[in-house]
mmCIF file of C-alpha atoms in Angstrom:
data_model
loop_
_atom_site.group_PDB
_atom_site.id
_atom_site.type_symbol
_atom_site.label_atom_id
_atom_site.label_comp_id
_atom_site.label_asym_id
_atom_site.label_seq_id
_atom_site.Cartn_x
_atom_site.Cartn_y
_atom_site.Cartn_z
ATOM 1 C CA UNK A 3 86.945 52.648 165.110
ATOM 2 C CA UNK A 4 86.190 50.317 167.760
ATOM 3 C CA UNK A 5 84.165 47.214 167.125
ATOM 4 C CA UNK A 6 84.071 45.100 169.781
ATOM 5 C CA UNK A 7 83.353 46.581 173.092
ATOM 6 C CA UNK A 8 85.598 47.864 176.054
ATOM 7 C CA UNK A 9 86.773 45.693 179.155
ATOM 8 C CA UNK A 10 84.796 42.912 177.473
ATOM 9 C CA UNK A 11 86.257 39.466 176.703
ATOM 10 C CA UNK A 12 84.802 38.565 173.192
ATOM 11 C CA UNK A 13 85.057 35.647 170.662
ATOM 12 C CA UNK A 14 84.362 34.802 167.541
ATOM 13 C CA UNK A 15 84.725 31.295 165.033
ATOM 14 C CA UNK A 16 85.810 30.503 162.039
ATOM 15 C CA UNK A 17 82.525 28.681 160.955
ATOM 16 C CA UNK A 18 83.528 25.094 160.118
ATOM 17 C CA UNK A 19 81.618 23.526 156.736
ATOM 18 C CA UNK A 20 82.325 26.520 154.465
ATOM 19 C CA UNK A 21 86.298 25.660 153.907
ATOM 20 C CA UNK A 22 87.657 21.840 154.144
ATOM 21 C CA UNK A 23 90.973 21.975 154.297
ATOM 22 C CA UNK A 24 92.707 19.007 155.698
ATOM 23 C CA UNK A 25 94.327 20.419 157.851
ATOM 24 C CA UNK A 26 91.500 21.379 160.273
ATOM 25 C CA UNK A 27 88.006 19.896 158.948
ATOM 26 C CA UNK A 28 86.679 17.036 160.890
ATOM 27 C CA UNK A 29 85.148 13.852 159.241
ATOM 28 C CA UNK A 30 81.570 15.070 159.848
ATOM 29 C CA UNK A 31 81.586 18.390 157.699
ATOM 30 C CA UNK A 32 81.944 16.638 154.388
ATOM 31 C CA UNK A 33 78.250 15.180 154.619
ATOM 32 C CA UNK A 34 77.359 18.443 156.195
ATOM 33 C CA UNK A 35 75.048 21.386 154.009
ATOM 34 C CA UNK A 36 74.223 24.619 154.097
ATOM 35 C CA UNK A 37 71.387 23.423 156.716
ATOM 36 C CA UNK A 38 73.786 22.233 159.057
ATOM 37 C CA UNK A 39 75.926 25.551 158.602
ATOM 38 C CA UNK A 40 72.888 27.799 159.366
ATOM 39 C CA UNK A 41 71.966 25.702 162.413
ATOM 40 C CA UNK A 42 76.062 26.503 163.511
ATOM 41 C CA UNK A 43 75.659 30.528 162.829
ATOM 42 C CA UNK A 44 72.033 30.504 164.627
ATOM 43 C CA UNK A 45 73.714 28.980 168.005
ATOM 44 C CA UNK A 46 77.117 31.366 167.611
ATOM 45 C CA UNK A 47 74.049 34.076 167.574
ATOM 46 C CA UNK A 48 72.309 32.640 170.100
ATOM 47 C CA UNK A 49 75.320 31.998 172.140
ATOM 48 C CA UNK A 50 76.836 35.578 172.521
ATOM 49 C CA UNK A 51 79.331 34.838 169.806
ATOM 50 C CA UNK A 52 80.805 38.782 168.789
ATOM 51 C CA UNK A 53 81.574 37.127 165.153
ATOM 52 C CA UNK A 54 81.144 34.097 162.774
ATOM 53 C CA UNK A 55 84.081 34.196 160.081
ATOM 54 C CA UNK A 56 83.990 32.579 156.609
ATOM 55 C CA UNK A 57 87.106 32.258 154.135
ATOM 56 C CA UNK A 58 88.378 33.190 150.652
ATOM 57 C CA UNK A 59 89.764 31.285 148.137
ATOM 58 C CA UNK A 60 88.701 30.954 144.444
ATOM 59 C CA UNK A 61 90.106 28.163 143.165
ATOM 60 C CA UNK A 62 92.664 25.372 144.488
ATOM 61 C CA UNK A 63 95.909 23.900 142.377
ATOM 62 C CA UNK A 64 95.770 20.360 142.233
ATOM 63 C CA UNK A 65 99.145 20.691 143.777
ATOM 64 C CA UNK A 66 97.643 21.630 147.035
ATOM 65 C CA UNK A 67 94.191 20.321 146.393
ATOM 66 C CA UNK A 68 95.187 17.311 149.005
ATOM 67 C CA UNK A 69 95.920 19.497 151.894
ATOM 68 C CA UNK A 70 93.736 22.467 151.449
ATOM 69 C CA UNK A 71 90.856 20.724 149.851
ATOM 70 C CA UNK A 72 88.329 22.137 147.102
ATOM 71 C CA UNK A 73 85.466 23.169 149.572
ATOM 72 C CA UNK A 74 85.832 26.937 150.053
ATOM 73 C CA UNK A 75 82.602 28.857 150.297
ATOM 74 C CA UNK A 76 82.065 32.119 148.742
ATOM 75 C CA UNK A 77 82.268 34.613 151.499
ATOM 76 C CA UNK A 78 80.151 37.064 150.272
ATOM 77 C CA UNK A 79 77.570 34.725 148.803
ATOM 78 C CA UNK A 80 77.834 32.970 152.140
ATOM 79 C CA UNK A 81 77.646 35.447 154.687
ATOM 80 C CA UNK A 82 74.833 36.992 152.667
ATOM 81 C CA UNK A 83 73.120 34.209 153.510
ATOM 82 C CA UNK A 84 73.707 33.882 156.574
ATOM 83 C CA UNK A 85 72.538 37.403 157.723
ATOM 84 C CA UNK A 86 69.490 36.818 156.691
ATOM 85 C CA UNK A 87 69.348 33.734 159.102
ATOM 86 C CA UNK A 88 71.512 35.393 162.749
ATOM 87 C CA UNK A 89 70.026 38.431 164.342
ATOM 88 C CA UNK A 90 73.015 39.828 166.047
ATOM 89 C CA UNK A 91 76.575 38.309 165.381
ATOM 90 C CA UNK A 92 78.714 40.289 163.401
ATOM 91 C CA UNK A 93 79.847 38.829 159.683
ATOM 92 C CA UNK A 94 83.580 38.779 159.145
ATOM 93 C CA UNK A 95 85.702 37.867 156.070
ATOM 94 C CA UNK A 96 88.760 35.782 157.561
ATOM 95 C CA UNK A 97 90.279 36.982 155.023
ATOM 96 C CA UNK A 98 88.973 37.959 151.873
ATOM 97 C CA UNK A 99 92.038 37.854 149.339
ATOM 98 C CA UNK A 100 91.120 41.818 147.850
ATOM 99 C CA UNK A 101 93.974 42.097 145.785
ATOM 100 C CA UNK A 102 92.494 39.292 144.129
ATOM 101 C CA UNK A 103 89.404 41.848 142.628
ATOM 102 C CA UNK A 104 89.255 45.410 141.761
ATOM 103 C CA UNK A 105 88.059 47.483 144.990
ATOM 104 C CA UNK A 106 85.042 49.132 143.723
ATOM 105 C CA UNK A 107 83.607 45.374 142.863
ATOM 106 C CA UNK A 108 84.780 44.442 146.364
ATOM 107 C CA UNK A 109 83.787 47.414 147.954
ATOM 108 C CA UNK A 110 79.989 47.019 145.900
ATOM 109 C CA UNK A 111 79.606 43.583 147.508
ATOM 110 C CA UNK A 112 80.858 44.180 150.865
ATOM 111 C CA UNK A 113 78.596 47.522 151.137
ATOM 112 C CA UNK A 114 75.525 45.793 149.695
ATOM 113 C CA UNK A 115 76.108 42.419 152.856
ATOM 114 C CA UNK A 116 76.538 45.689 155.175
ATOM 115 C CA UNK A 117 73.490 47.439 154.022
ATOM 116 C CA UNK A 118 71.225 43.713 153.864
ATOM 117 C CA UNK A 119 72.354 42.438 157.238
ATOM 118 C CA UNK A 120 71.643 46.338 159.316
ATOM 119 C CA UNK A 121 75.209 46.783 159.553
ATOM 120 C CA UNK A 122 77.188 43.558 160.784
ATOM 121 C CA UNK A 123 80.017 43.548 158.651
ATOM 122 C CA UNK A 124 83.441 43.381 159.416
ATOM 123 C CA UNK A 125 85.714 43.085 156.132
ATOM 124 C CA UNK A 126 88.473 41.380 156.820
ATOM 125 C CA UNK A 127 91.400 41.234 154.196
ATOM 126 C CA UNK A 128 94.912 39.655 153.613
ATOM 127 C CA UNK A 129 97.726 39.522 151.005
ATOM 128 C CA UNK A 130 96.529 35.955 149.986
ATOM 129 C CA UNK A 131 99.144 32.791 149.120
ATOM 130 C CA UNK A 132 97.878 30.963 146.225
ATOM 131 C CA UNK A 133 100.304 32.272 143.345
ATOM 132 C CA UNK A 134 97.755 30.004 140.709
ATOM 133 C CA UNK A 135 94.848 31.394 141.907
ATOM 134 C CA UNK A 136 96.431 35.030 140.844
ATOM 135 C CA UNK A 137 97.906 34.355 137.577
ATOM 136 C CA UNK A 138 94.720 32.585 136.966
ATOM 137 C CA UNK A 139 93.238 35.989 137.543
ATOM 138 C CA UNK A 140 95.441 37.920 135.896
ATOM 139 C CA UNK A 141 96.697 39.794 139.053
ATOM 140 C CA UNK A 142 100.950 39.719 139.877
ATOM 141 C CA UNK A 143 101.230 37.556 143.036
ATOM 142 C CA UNK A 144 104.574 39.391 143.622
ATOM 143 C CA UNK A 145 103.296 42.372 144.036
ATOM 144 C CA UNK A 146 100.380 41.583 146.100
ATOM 145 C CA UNK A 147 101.764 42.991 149.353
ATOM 146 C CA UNK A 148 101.865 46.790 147.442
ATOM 147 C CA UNK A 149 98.734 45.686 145.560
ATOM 148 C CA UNK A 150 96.755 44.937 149.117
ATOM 149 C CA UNK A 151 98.102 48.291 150.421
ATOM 150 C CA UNK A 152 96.295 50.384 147.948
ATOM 151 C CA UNK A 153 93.611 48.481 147.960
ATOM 152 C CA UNK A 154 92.847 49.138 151.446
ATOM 153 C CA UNK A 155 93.271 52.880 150.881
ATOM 154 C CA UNK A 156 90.642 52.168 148.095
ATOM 155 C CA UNK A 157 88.145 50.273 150.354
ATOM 156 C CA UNK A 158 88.093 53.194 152.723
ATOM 157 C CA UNK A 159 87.503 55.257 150.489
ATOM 158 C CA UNK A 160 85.052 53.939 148.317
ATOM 159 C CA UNK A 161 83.267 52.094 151.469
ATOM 160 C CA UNK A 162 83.396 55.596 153.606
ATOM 161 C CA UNK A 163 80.133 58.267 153.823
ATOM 162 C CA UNK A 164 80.413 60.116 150.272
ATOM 163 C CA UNK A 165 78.122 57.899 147.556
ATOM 164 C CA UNK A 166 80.604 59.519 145.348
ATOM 165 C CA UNK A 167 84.180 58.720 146.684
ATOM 166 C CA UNK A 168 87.351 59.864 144.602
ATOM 167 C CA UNK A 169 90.530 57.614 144.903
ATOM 168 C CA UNK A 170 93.999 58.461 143.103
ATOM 169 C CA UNK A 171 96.304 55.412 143.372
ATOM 170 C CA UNK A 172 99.299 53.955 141.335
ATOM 171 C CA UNK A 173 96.899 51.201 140.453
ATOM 172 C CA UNK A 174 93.169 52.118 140.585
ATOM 173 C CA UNK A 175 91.950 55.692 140.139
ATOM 174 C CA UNK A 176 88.320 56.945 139.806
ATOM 175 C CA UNK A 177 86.006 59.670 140.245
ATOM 176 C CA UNK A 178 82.614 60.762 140.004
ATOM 177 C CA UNK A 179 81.127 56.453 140.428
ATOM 178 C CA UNK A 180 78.475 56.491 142.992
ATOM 179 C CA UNK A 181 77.854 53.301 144.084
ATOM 180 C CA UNK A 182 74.521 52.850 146.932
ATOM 181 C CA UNK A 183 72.879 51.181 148.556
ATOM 182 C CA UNK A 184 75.552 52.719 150.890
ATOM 183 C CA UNK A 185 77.110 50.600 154.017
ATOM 184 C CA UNK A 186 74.621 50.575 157.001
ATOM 185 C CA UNK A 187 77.398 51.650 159.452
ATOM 186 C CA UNK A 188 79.249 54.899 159.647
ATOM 187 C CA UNK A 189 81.505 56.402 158.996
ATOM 188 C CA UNK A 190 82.456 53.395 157.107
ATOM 189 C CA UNK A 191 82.471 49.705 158.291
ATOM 190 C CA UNK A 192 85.446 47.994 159.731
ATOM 191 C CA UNK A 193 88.447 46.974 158.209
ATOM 192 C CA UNK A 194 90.752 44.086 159.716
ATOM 193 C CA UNK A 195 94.064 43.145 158.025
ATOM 194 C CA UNK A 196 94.848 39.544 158.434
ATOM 195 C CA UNK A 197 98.314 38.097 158.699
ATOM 196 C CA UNK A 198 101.485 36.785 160.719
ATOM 197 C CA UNK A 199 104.417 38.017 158.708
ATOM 198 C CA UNK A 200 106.190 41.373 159.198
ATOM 199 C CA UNK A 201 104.379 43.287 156.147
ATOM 200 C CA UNK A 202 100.623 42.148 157.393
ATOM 201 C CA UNK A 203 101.652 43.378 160.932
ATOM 202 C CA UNK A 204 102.760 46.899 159.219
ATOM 203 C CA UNK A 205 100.283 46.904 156.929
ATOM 204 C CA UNK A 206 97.315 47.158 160.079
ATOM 205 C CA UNK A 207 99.425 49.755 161.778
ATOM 206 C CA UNK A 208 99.735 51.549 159.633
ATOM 207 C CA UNK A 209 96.215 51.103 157.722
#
């Protein structure tokens, strides 16, 4: 499925504002609003930007709170929001943490952004690192590498043409759930897997 087009250099950001961490925010973002972040996304747009990228992260442990910061945006909320404000640049999650949620919720909210913004999405995902955030959740961090795996087979599945998808996993299984509006872009839209280690590198081979 190719996205961006052939023979073409392209570039995207990772819109500042949204997430704060410390290790990358500048001063000026922490008086900054969602005015400010608009104006940003309208002149990526405007500019011939092929993507503007918002983060995941739920909720930070105090015991990183000092280097990661609090400020995290909703990505779906927030690109969402954006769409409605950018004509042209594509919407990517960089990364949304899915084996943090159930696929068919992820694959609902991620269809619906598809469907609103005329097809611009491009879900992103990745394993995650925040152990707190998934026992918080419920969800084993340990397994999250095998978790994200068949998650992604669920996404495609569940975000591909049929309104009714089927998926038989270890962990998720379900049949005969329509979910619409379906995704603007067929036959699905894109899925990128985020990462540097040797499992996220295996994991978008092979997914």
């Amino acid at each position: 499925m190719r996205v961006l087009p052939r023979g073409r250099l392209s570039y995207g950001m990772q819109l500042p504002i949204q997430s704060q961490s410390t290790l990358y925010a500048e001063p000026w973002e922490a008086a900054a609003g969602p005015g400010d972040l608009v104006a940003i996304a309208r002149a990526a747009d405007r500019s011939g930007f092929a993507y503007v990228a918002v983060c995941d992260h739920v909720a930070i442990p105090r015991r990183l709170a000092d280097a990661m910061g609090t400020v995290w945006y909703d990505p779906v909320a927030t690109l969402g929001y954006l769409a409605a404000a950018t004509e042209r640049v594509r919407l990517l999650s960089h990364v949304a943490v899915a084996a943090l949620r159930h696929p068919l919720l992820t694959a609902k909210q991620y269809a619906t952004l598809d469907h609103l913004s005329g097809g611009r999405l491009i879900l992103g995902v990745g394993a995650g690192h925040v152990r707190e955030e998934f026992d918080a959740l419920g969800v084993d961090f340990d397994a999250r590498g095998p978790l994200l795996d068949e998650t992604v087979d669920a996404l495609k599945a569940a975000l591909g043409p049929e309104e009714f998808a089927d998926f038989h996993g270890e962990r998720f299984a379900y049949r005969d759930l329509g979910q619409a509006p379906r995704p603007a872009q067929t036959p699905r839209p894109p899925l990128w897997v985020g990462g540097s280690s040797p499992a996220a590198l295996r994991r978008a081979a092979v997914r």
